[in-house]
Each structure stands twice: as structure tokens, then as C-alpha cells.
mmCIF file of C-alpha atoms and ligand atoms in Angstrom:
data_model
loop_
_atom_site.group_PDB
_atom_site.id
_atom_site.type_symbol
_atom_site.label_atom_id
_atom_site.label_comp_id
_atom_site.label_asym_id
_atom_site.label_seq_id
_atom_site.Cartn_x
_atom_site.Cartn_y
_atom_site.Cartn_z
ATOM 1 C CA MET A 1 -13.765 14.862 -14.577
ATOM 2 C CA ASN A 2 -11.971 18.207 -13.947
ATOM 3 C CA ARG A 3 -9.189 18.444 -11.387
ATOM 4 C CA GLY A 4 -10.243 20.915 -8.688
ATOM 5 C CA LYS A 5 -8.696 22.367 -5.561
ATOM 6 C CA GLN A 6 -5.752 20.572 -3.935
ATOM 7 C CA LEU A 7 -6.990 19.080 -0.664
ATOM 8 C CA TYR A 8 -3.906 17.406 0.725
ATOM 9 C CA GLU A 9 -0.291 16.709 -0.229
ATOM 10 C CA GLY A 10 1.376 13.679 1.351
ATOM 11 C CA LYS A 11 4.846 12.190 0.914
ATOM 12 C CA ALA A 12 3.979 10.201 -2.211
ATOM 13 C CA LYS A 13 0.568 11.457 -3.390
ATOM 14 C CA ILE A 14 -1.611 14.539 -3.823
ATOM 15 C CA LEU A 15 -5.399 14.527 -3.426
ATOM 16 C CA TYR A 16 -7.530 16.956 -5.471
ATOM 17 C CA GLU A 17 -11.251 17.656 -5.402
ATOM 18 C CA THR A 18 -13.278 16.920 -8.544
ATOM 19 C CA ASP A 19 -16.683 18.023 -9.920
ATOM 20 C CA ASP A 20 -18.221 15.250 -7.836
ATOM 21 C CA PRO A 21 -18.141 15.999 -4.079
ATOM 22 C CA GLU A 22 -17.960 12.261 -3.321
ATOM 23 C CA VAL A 23 -14.960 11.612 -5.586
ATOM 24 C CA LEU A 24 -11.319 12.734 -5.330
ATOM 25 C CA LEU A 25 -8.433 12.523 -7.765
ATOM 26 C CA GLN A 26 -5.398 10.737 -6.299
ATOM 27 C CA TYR A 27 -2.157 11.793 -8.061
ATOM 28 C CA PHE A 28 1.020 9.719 -7.619
ATOM 29 C CA LYS A 29 4.375 11.571 -7.368
ATOM 30 C CA ASP A 30 7.925 10.326 -7.947
ATOM 31 C CA ASP A 31 8.991 11.595 -4.495
ATOM 32 C CA ALA A 32 10.281 8.895 -2.173
ATOM 33 C CA THR A 33 10.827 9.088 1.576
ATOM 34 C CA ALA A 34 11.966 6.563 4.149
ATOM 35 C CA PHE A 35 12.652 6.355 7.884
ATOM 36 C CA ASN A 36 9.857 8.794 8.715
ATOM 37 C CA ALA A 37 10.959 11.223 5.950
ATOM 38 C CA GLN A 38 14.545 11.484 7.235
ATOM 39 C CA LYS A 39 15.685 10.071 3.884
ATOM 40 C CA ARG A 40 14.292 11.755 0.760
ATOM 41 C CA GLY A 41 14.776 11.203 -2.948
ATOM 42 C CA THR A 42 13.156 10.692 -6.312
ATOM 43 C CA ILE A 43 12.458 7.415 -8.059
ATOM 44 C CA VAL A 44 11.946 8.151 -11.754
ATOM 45 C CA ASP A 45 8.483 6.990 -12.924
ATOM 46 C CA LYS A 46 7.569 5.638 -9.468
ATOM 47 C CA GLY A 47 4.299 7.581 -9.651
ATOM 48 C CA VAL A 48 3.404 5.960 -12.968
ATOM 49 C CA CYS A 49 4.262 2.465 -11.738
ATOM 50 C CA ASN A 50 2.461 2.836 -8.400
ATOM 51 C CA ASN A 51 -0.665 4.313 -9.987
ATOM 52 C CA ARG A 52 -0.905 1.477 -12.506
ATOM 53 C CA ILE A 53 -0.006 -1.247 -9.993
ATOM 54 C CA SER A 54 -2.534 0.106 -7.466
ATOM 55 C CA ALA A 55 -5.258 0.367 -10.124
ATOM 56 C CA ALA A 56 -4.657 -3.232 -11.210
ATOM 57 C CA LEU A 57 -4.572 -4.551 -7.624
ATOM 58 C CA PHE A 58 -7.679 -2.635 -6.497
ATOM 59 C CA THR A 59 -9.529 -3.984 -9.540
ATOM 60 C CA TYR A 60 -8.342 -7.530 -8.777
ATOM 61 C CA LEU A 61 -9.317 -7.244 -5.102
ATOM 62 C CA GLU A 62 -12.784 -5.873 -5.958
ATOM 63 C CA GLY A 63 -13.201 -9.032 -8.023
ATOM 64 C CA LYS A 64 -12.364 -11.049 -4.900
ATOM 65 C CA GLY A 65 -15.063 -9.273 -2.881
ATOM 66 C CA VAL A 66 -12.912 -6.627 -1.149
ATOM 67 C CA ARG A 67 -14.600 -3.208 -1.094
ATOM 68 C CA THR A 68 -12.136 -0.448 -2.040
ATOM 69 C CA HIS A 69 -12.127 3.312 -2.629
ATOM 70 C CA PHE A 70 -10.971 2.814 -6.245
ATOM 71 C CA VAL A 71 -13.279 4.232 -8.934
ATOM 72 C CA LYS A 72 -11.139 4.232 -12.087
ATOM 73 C CA GLN A 73 -7.726 5.029 -13.504
ATOM 74 C CA VAL A 74 -7.713 8.431 -15.233
ATOM 75 C CA ASP A 75 -4.228 8.668 -16.698
ATOM 76 C CA ASP A 76 -0.670 7.453 -16.073
ATOM 77 C CA ARG A 77 -0.340 9.156 -12.708
ATOM 78 C CA SER A 78 -3.877 9.514 -11.402
ATOM 79 C CA MET A 79 -6.963 7.610 -10.373
ATOM 80 C CA LEU A 80 -10.411 8.591 -9.117
ATOM 81 C CA VAL A 81 -11.215 7.401 -5.606
ATOM 82 C CA LYS A 82 -14.186 7.697 -3.283
ATOM 83 C CA ARG A 83 -13.832 10.483 -0.731
ATOM 84 C CA VAL A 84 -13.359 8.474 2.451
ATOM 85 C CA ALA A 85 -12.523 9.652 5.963
ATOM 86 C CA ILE A 86 -9.292 7.806 6.693
ATOM 87 C CA VAL A 87 -9.265 5.726 9.902
ATOM 88 C CA PRO A 88 -6.028 6.786 11.688
ATOM 89 C CA LEU A 89 -4.662 3.229 11.706
ATOM 90 C CA GLU A 90 -2.200 1.317 9.551
ATOM 91 C CA VAL A 91 -2.590 -2.433 9.261
ATOM 92 C CA THR A 92 0.472 -4.558 8.587
ATOM 93 C CA ILE A 93 0.281 -8.230 7.684
ATOM 94 C CA ARG A 94 3.528 -10.184 7.613
ATOM 95 C CA ASN A 95 4.017 -13.547 5.892
ATOM 96 C CA ILE A 96 7.812 -13.580 6.192
ATOM 97 C CA THR A 97 9.985 -11.768 8.779
ATOM 98 C CA ALA A 98 11.595 -8.495 7.653
ATOM 99 C CA GLY A 99 11.916 -4.817 8.560
ATOM 100 C CA GLY A 100 10.065 -3.688 11.665
ATOM 101 C CA MET A 101 9.329 -7.172 13.015
ATOM 102 C CA SER A 102 12.960 -8.278 12.666
ATOM 103 C CA ARG A 103 14.058 -5.135 14.515
ATOM 104 C CA LEU A 104 11.353 -5.402 17.199
ATOM 105 C CA LEU A 105 12.050 -9.006 18.132
ATOM 106 C CA GLY A 106 15.665 -9.440 16.997
ATOM 107 C CA ILE A 107 14.708 -12.083 14.428
ATOM 108 C CA GLU A 108 16.585 -12.531 11.163
ATOM 109 C CA GLU A 109 14.822 -11.686 7.901
ATOM 110 C CA GLY A 110 13.326 -14.374 5.707
ATOM 111 C CA ILE A 111 11.614 -16.718 8.184
ATOM 112 C CA VAL A 112 8.147 -17.829 7.047
ATOM 113 C CA LEU A 113 5.469 -16.900 9.610
ATOM 114 C CA THR A 114 2.706 -19.437 10.300
ATOM 115 C CA PRO A 115 0.169 -18.073 10.936
ATOM 116 C CA PRO A 116 0.799 -14.648 9.362
ATOM 117 C CA VAL A 117 1.272 -11.791 11.832
ATOM 118 C CA PHE A 118 -1.334 -9.017 11.964
ATOM 119 C CA GLU A 119 -0.353 -5.634 13.466
ATOM 120 C CA TRP A 120 -2.136 -2.362 14.181
ATOM 121 C CA HIS A 121 -0.083 0.832 14.025
ATOM 122 C CA TYR A 122 -1.288 4.300 15.006
ATOM 123 C CA LYS A 123 -0.967 6.513 11.905
ATOM 124 C CA SER A 124 1.210 9.330 13.245
ATOM 125 C CA ASP A 125 4.348 10.676 11.553
ATOM 126 C CA ALA A 126 5.246 12.545 14.747
ATOM 127 C CA LEU A 127 5.293 9.280 16.736
ATOM 128 C CA GLY A 128 6.736 7.096 13.930
ATOM 129 C CA ASP A 129 3.538 4.995 13.459
ATOM 130 C CA PRO A 130 3.840 3.082 16.781
ATOM 131 C CA LEU A 131 2.734 -0.531 17.182
ATOM 132 C CA ILE A 132 -0.521 -0.621 19.218
ATOM 133 C CA ASN A 133 -3.231 -3.112 20.211
ATOM 134 C CA ASP A 134 -7.055 -3.148 20.116
ATOM 135 C CA ASP A 135 -7.349 -1.639 23.589
ATOM 136 C CA HIS A 136 -5.315 1.434 22.621
ATOM 137 C CA ILE A 137 -7.643 1.957 19.659
ATOM 138 C CA LEU A 138 -10.887 1.450 21.595
ATOM 139 C CA SER A 139 -9.767 3.586 24.551
ATOM 140 C CA GLN A 140 -8.885 6.441 22.178
ATOM 141 C CA GLY A 141 -12.037 6.029 20.077
ATOM 142 C CA TRP A 142 -10.036 5.726 16.835
ATOM 143 C CA ALA A 143 -12.424 2.974 15.643
ATOM 144 C CA THR A 144 -15.233 0.809 17.034
ATOM 145 C CA ALA A 145 -14.919 -2.892 17.877
ATOM 146 C CA GLN A 146 -17.168 -3.632 14.891
ATOM 147 C CA GLU A 147 -14.895 -1.604 12.573
ATOM 148 C CA LEU A 148 -11.799 -3.373 13.907
ATOM 149 C CA ALA A 149 -13.344 -6.772 13.231
ATOM 150 C CA ARG A 150 -14.296 -5.703 9.715
ATOM 151 C CA ILE A 151 -10.851 -4.212 8.953
ATOM 152 C CA ARG A 152 -9.122 -7.330 10.284
ATOM 153 C CA SER A 153 -11.209 -9.749 8.201
ATOM 154 C CA GLU A 154 -10.863 -7.588 5.059
ATOM 155 C CA SER A 155 -7.085 -7.416 5.605
ATOM 156 C CA PHE A 156 -6.762 -11.202 5.755
ATOM 157 C CA LYS A 157 -8.927 -11.467 2.627
ATOM 158 C CA VAL A 158 -6.460 -9.068 0.940
ATOM 159 C CA ASN A 159 -3.520 -11.167 2.153
ATOM 160 C CA ASP A 160 -4.965 -14.414 0.788
ATOM 161 C CA ALA A 161 -5.820 -12.816 -2.559
ATOM 162 C CA LEU A 162 -2.517 -10.959 -3.011
ATOM 163 C CA LYS A 163 -0.393 -13.934 -1.928
ATOM 164 C CA ALA A 164 -2.044 -16.038 -4.640
ATOM 165 C CA PHE A 165 -1.784 -13.216 -7.210
ATOM 166 C CA PHE A 166 1.947 -12.690 -6.649
ATOM 167 C CA ASN A 167 2.644 -16.398 -6.318
ATOM 168 C CA GLU A 168 1.413 -16.837 -9.905
ATOM 169 C CA ARG A 169 3.911 -14.136 -10.901
ATOM 170 C CA LYS A 170 6.862 -15.811 -9.114
ATOM 171 C CA ILE A 171 6.954 -13.192 -6.361
ATOM 172 C CA ASP A 172 6.752 -13.812 -2.584
ATOM 173 C CA LEU A 173 4.510 -11.351 -0.728
ATOM 174 C CA VAL A 174 6.634 -10.720 2.393
ATOM 175 C CA ASP A 175 4.507 -8.062 4.099
ATOM 176 C CA PHE A 176 2.360 -5.008 3.355
ATOM 177 C CA LYS A 177 0.612 -2.031 4.896
ATOM 178 C CA LEU A 178 -3.042 -1.140 4.352
ATOM 179 C CA GLU A 179 -5.176 1.873 5.231
ATOM 180 C CA PHE A 180 -8.956 1.969 5.424
ATOM 181 C CA GLY A 181 -11.546 4.744 5.271
ATOM 182 C CA ARG A 182 -15.180 5.342 6.152
ATOM 183 C CA PHE A 183 -17.607 6.043 3.329
ATOM 184 C CA LYS A 184 -21.368 6.294 3.907
ATOM 185 C CA GLY A 185 -21.236 4.021 6.950
ATOM 186 C CA THR A 186 -19.048 1.355 5.359
ATOM 187 C CA ILE A 187 -15.352 0.557 5.593
ATOM 188 C CA LEU A 188 -13.396 0.692 2.325
ATOM 189 C CA LEU A 189 -9.794 -0.274 1.582
ATOM 190 C CA ALA A 190 -8.083 3.031 0.719
ATOM 191 C CA ASP A 191 -4.677 4.637 -0.002
ATOM 192 C CA GLU A 192 -2.480 2.612 -2.405
ATOM 193 C CA ILE A 193 -1.076 -0.905 -2.829
ATOM 194 C CA SER A 194 2.325 -0.712 -4.456
ATOM 195 C CA PRO A 195 6.026 -1.539 -3.990
ATOM 196 C CA ASP A 196 6.064 1.497 -1.635
ATOM 197 C CA THR A 197 3.666 -0.294 0.720
ATOM 198 C CA MET A 198 4.552 -3.986 0.207
ATOM 199 C CA ARG A 199 7.738 -6.033 0.435
ATOM 200 C CA LEU A 200 8.034 -8.223 -2.640
ATOM 201 C CA TRP A 201 10.836 -10.764 -3.125
ATOM 202 C CA GLU A 202 11.457 -12.616 -6.344
ATOM 203 C CA HIS A 203 10.622 -16.256 -5.648
ATOM 204 C CA GLY A 204 13.756 -18.380 -5.250
ATOM 205 C CA THR A 205 16.407 -15.655 -5.503
ATOM 206 C CA ARG A 206 14.753 -13.412 -2.866
ATOM 207 C CA THR A 207 15.829 -10.352 -4.890
ATOM 208 C CA LYS A 208 14.051 -7.356 -3.397
ATOM 209 C CA LEU A 209 11.554 -5.724 -5.789
ATOM 210 C CA ASP A 210 10.256 -2.953 -3.532
ATOM 211 C CA LYS A 211 11.072 0.233 -1.634
ATOM 212 C CA ASP A 212 13.749 -1.524 0.444
ATOM 213 C CA ARG A 213 16.004 -0.975 -2.628
ATOM 214 C CA PHE A 214 15.649 2.782 -1.956
ATOM 215 C CA ARG A 215 15.673 2.523 1.865
ATOM 216 C CA ARG A 216 18.870 0.438 1.870
ATOM 217 C CA ASP A 217 20.626 1.976 -1.182
ATOM 218 C CA LEU A 218 20.602 -1.338 -3.067
ATOM 219 C CA GLY A 219 20.510 0.302 -6.530
ATOM 220 C CA ASP A 220 18.284 -0.542 -9.528
ATOM 221 C CA VAL A 221 15.290 1.002 -7.762
ATOM 222 C CA GLU A 222 13.458 2.129 -10.927
ATOM 223 C CA ALA A 223 14.059 -1.244 -12.589
ATOM 224 C CA ALA A 224 12.489 -3.052 -9.610
ATOM 225 C CA TYR A 225 9.281 -0.962 -9.743
ATOM 226 C CA LYS A 226 9.058 -1.506 -13.522
ATOM 227 C CA GLU A 227 9.566 -5.247 -13.105
ATOM 228 C CA VAL A 228 6.711 -5.412 -10.596
ATOM 229 C CA LEU A 229 4.498 -3.413 -12.988
ATOM 230 C CA ARG A 230 5.426 -5.771 -15.826
ATOM 231 C CA ARG A 231 4.549 -8.852 -13.810
ATOM 232 C CA VAL A 232 1.344 -7.337 -12.416
ATOM 233 C CA LEU A 233 0.065 -6.346 -15.853
ATOM 234 C CA GLY A 234 1.148 -9.618 -17.474
ATOM 235 C CA GLU A 235 -0.273 -9.784 -21.010
ATOM 236 C CA LYS A 236 -1.065 -6.068 -20.956
ATOM 237 C CA SER A 237 2.541 -5.164 -20.170
ATOM 238 C CA GLN A 238 3.408 -3.764 -23.638
ATOM 239 C CA ALA A 239 2.296 -0.468 -22.123
ATOM 240 C CA VAL A 240 5.248 -0.510 -19.703
ATOM 241 C CA GLY A 241 7.356 1.249 -22.333
ATOM 242 C CA ALA A 242 4.967 4.175 -22.022
ATOM 243 C CA ALA A 243 6.128 4.536 -18.430
ATOM 244 C CA GLN A 244 9.238 6.346 -19.766
HETATM 245 P P1 5GP B 1 7.816 -2.361 8.568
HETATM 246 O O1 5GP B 1 6.945 -2.246 9.797
HETATM 247 O O2 5GP B 1 8.538 -3.663 8.507
HETATM 248 O O3 5GP B 1 8.707 -1.169 8.385
HETATM 249 O O4 5GP B 1 6.805 -2.336 7.318
HETATM 250 C C1 5GP B 1 5.964 -3.416 7.030
HETATM 251 C C2 5GP B 1 5.364 -3.233 5.647
HETATM 252 O O5 5GP B 1 4.467 -2.140 5.638
HETATM 253 C C3 5GP B 1 6.397 -2.924 4.567
HETATM 254 O O6 5GP B 1 5.960 -3.545 3.361
HETATM 255 C C4 5GP B 1 6.373 -1.415 4.439
HETATM 256 O O7 5GP B 1 6.682 -1.009 3.125
HETATM 257 C C5 5GP B 1 4.921 -1.095 4.799
HETATM 258 N N1 5GP B 1 4.809 0.144 5.592
HETATM 259 C C6 5GP B 1 4.767 0.254 6.938
HETATM 260 N N2 5GP B 1 4.633 1.552 7.311
HETATM 261 C C7 5GP B 1 4.592 2.268 6.194
HETATM 262 C C8 5GP B 1 4.464 3.674 5.932
HETATM 263 O O8 5GP B 1 4.335 4.527 6.820
HETATM 264 N N3 5GP B 1 4.474 4.033 4.615
HETATM 265 C C9 5GP B 1 4.592 3.121 3.608
HETATM 266 N N4 5GP B 1 4.620 3.558 2.350
HETATM 267 N N5 5GP B 1 4.696 1.797 3.821
HETATM 268 C C10 5GP B 1 4.703 1.374 5.096
#
């Protein structure tokens, strides 16, 4: 599949057209941003880790009955994805308090949430992805009630599957962000699933293995992404060396 015209460049990825009008190539960069792009940097090999982690997690989730935009991994930094129209919403599911929820409600980090907390955010860099509810979405026509129900149930399916997946790898899934797209009348899980979009704490020690290491200048950022890749790939992890 030849890489065609660049369609879009985001903070962490570039989308290119391909020979197939229904398929795009999603390329993962090493660029890192935080706090609505006020903090910028580079995490060496982040693009390689996030591409491989996302490919593995999309494949796993497809096996659990979640429909995703993932087609196949092409090389170390790119994957083919279905050309969806992104719904302008970000879903967050939280299993343990951290980040935005701790700030919003003045709650310390690390408290287990039962049941998990589901949030809608409006996808807008200019507004800082504000927290919204169903009525905001319906009144603005960003999605239909049927789409919201579908996205919500798919998101909880993702949470159940990923919690179990990471639990087996001695990692606590603290929270994560998902994006969905429309493709031929159906809703597909889109974007990426990686340490950029999830909080992952080592079970027991609660060592952070995600982008909070970059956001909060905790050091060992590259090592954390590589450790997640190693645990995600498991038996196939000999290839991690190739991430150099
Ligand atoms: P929080 O709302 O606590 O900042 O984020 C909750 C979870 O969603 C975290 O795992 C965080 O990494 C992810 N997340 C929320 N918004 C964004 C975003 O705009 N970009 C990325 N990459 N991740 C996000």
C-alpha cells in the first residue's frame, strides 16, 4: 500500500491517504505534548512503542468483539486504519482517581472508583476538551442518542477487556481516553490506545508507566513506554530491541 497525500498532522500522529480511498495510513511520531500543547518535547521511540502497543490492543479488542478502525500494522511506526469521520467527543473511563478528576473534585489520587466513572469531553483544543453531558451533545447535534448509547456500551466493553489484559501483566489500568468514528453507518473505536492515552500503574508499587512521567517531569519516560510494550507483547517481546 503506497503512502499518498498527507491529510492531517496532529500532536502525536500524521494521517496519509493510501491507494484505497477507504483506508488511511496512521503514522506515529515521537513528539509529545501536554497541558493542551503548552509543554512540548520528544520521547525517543515513543512512536514505535505506541504504534506497536496500539496494534496489539486493537487486535486484542477485536477478539473481544469491539469493532475498531484498525486494519493492520505496516511497519514500526505505521498502521493502516479505516477512514472514519471522527465524532468530536472524547470518552474517559476512570477506575482509580487521578489527573482531571482529582483536580475537578479535590480528591487525592489513587482511590478505587466503584463503579468506574464515565465522562464525555468535547474534543476541542481551543476549549481544553471540556467535560460535558449527554444534553450538551444532543443539543449541539455532535452525535445521536443511539450513537451515544453505542459508544458508552463499547467503552465499558473496552474497560472490562483492558482491565483484565493489564491485570494479567501486573499493571493497574487507572484511566484512559477513547475516540470513535463513523464508518459506513457504524461506530468504530478509532485513534490510538497507548501510554499517551491511558494511565498505567505498576501493580503494588504504583510506579507510573505512562505519559504522566513526561507531564510531571518524573524521568525515565522512554523506559516506561518500553516496559509497557514489553509487557503488552509478552512472549513476542524479543522484538523490543528493534525499537532502538
Ligand atoms: P485526565 O482527564 O485525567 O487529564 O485524563 C484522563 C485520561 O485520558 C488519561 O489517561 C489521559 O492520558 C487521557 N486523556 C485525556 N485527554 C487526553 C488528550 O487530549 N490527549 C491524550 N493523549 N490523552 C488524553
